[in-house]
C-alpha positions as a Python dict, from the first residue, in 0.01 Angstrom:
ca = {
    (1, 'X'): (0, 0, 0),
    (2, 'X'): (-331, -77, 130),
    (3, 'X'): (-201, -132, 478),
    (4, 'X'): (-56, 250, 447),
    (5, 'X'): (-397, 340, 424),
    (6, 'X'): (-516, 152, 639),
    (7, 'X'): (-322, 255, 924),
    (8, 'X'): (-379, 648, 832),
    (9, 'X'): (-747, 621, 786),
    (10, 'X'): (-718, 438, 1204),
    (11, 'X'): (-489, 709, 1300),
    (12, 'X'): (-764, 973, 1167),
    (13, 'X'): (-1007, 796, 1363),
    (14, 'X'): (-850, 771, 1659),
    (15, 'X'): (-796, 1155, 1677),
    (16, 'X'): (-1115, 1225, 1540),
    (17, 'X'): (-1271, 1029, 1887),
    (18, 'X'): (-1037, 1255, 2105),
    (19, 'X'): (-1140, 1551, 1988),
    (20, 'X'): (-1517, 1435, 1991),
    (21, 'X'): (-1417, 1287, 2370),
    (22, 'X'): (-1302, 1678, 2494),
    (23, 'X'): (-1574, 1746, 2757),
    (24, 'X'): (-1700, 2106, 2854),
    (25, 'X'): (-1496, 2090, 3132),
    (26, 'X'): (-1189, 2059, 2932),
    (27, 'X'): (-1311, 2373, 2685),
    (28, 'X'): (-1383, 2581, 2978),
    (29, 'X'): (-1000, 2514, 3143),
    (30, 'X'): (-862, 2641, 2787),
    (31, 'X'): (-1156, 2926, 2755),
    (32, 'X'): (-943, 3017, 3116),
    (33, 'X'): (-617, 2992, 2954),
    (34, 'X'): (-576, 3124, 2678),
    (35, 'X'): (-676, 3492, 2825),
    (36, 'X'): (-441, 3446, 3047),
    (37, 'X'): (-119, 3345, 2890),
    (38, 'X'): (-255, 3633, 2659),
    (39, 'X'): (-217, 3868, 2936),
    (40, 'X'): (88, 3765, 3065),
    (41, 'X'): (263, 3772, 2720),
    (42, 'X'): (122, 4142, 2695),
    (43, 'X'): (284, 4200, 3026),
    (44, 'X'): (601, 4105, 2976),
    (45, 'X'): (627, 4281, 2643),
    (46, 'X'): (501, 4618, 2843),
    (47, 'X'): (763, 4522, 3100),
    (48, 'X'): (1056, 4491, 2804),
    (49, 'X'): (943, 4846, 2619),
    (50, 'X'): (941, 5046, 2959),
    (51, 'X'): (1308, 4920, 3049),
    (52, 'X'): (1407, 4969, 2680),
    (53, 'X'): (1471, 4596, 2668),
    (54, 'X'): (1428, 4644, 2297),
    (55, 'X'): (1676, 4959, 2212),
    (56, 'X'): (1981, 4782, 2438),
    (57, 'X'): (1935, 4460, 2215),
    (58, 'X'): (1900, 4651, 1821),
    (59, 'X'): (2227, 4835, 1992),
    (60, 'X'): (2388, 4513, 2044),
    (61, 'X'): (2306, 4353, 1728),
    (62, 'X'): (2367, 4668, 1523),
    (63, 'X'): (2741, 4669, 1677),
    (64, 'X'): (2779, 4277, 1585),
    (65, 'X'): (2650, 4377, 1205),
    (66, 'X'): (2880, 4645, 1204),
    (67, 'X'): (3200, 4421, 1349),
    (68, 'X'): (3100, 4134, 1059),
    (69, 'X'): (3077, 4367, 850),
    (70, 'X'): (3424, 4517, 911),
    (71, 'X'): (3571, 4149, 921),
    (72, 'X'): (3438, 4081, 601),
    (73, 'X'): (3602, 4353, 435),
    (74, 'X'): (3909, 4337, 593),
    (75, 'X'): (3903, 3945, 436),
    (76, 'X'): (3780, 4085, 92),
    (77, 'X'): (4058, 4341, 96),
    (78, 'X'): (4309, 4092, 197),
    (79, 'X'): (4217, 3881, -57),
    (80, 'X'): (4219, 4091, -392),
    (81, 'X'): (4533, 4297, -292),
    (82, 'X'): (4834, 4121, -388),
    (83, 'X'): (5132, 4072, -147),
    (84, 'X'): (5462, 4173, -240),
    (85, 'X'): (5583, 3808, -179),
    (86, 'X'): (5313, 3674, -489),
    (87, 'X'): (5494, 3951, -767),
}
């Protein structure tokens, strides 16, 4: 058991020294970043609602609701009305 915690309480301190070994350098690469996957994420969702990216795809999953939908009832029916065969 104590070898459990020894091995956590190294792993700790081994990511404790990386995050204490980022330079400025590195926190000035993700201060660059992170603005601009930001931006480009805000892009391509202005991109998708302009070309109605969004209404073609609810369309397309509302018919595939509506086609389980019928399946499944078509089973349920199938299944609680009794064939002529089963009298």
């Amino acid at each position: 058991r104590e070898s459990w915690r020894s091995g956590l309480s190294a792993m700790a301190g081994a990511s404790a020294r990386a995050v204490k070994e980022l330079s400025l350098r590195d926190y000035k690469f993700y201060a660059k970043l992170v603005p601009l996957c930001f931006t480009v994420g805000a892009c391509m969702e202005f991109f998708m609602i302009k070309t109605g990216f969004y209404d073609t795809v609810t369309k397309l999953e509302a018919e595939k609701i509506a086609e389980s939908e019928a399946k499944r009832e078509a089973f349920l029916d199938s299944i609680k009305t009794p064939k002529k065969d089963q009298k």
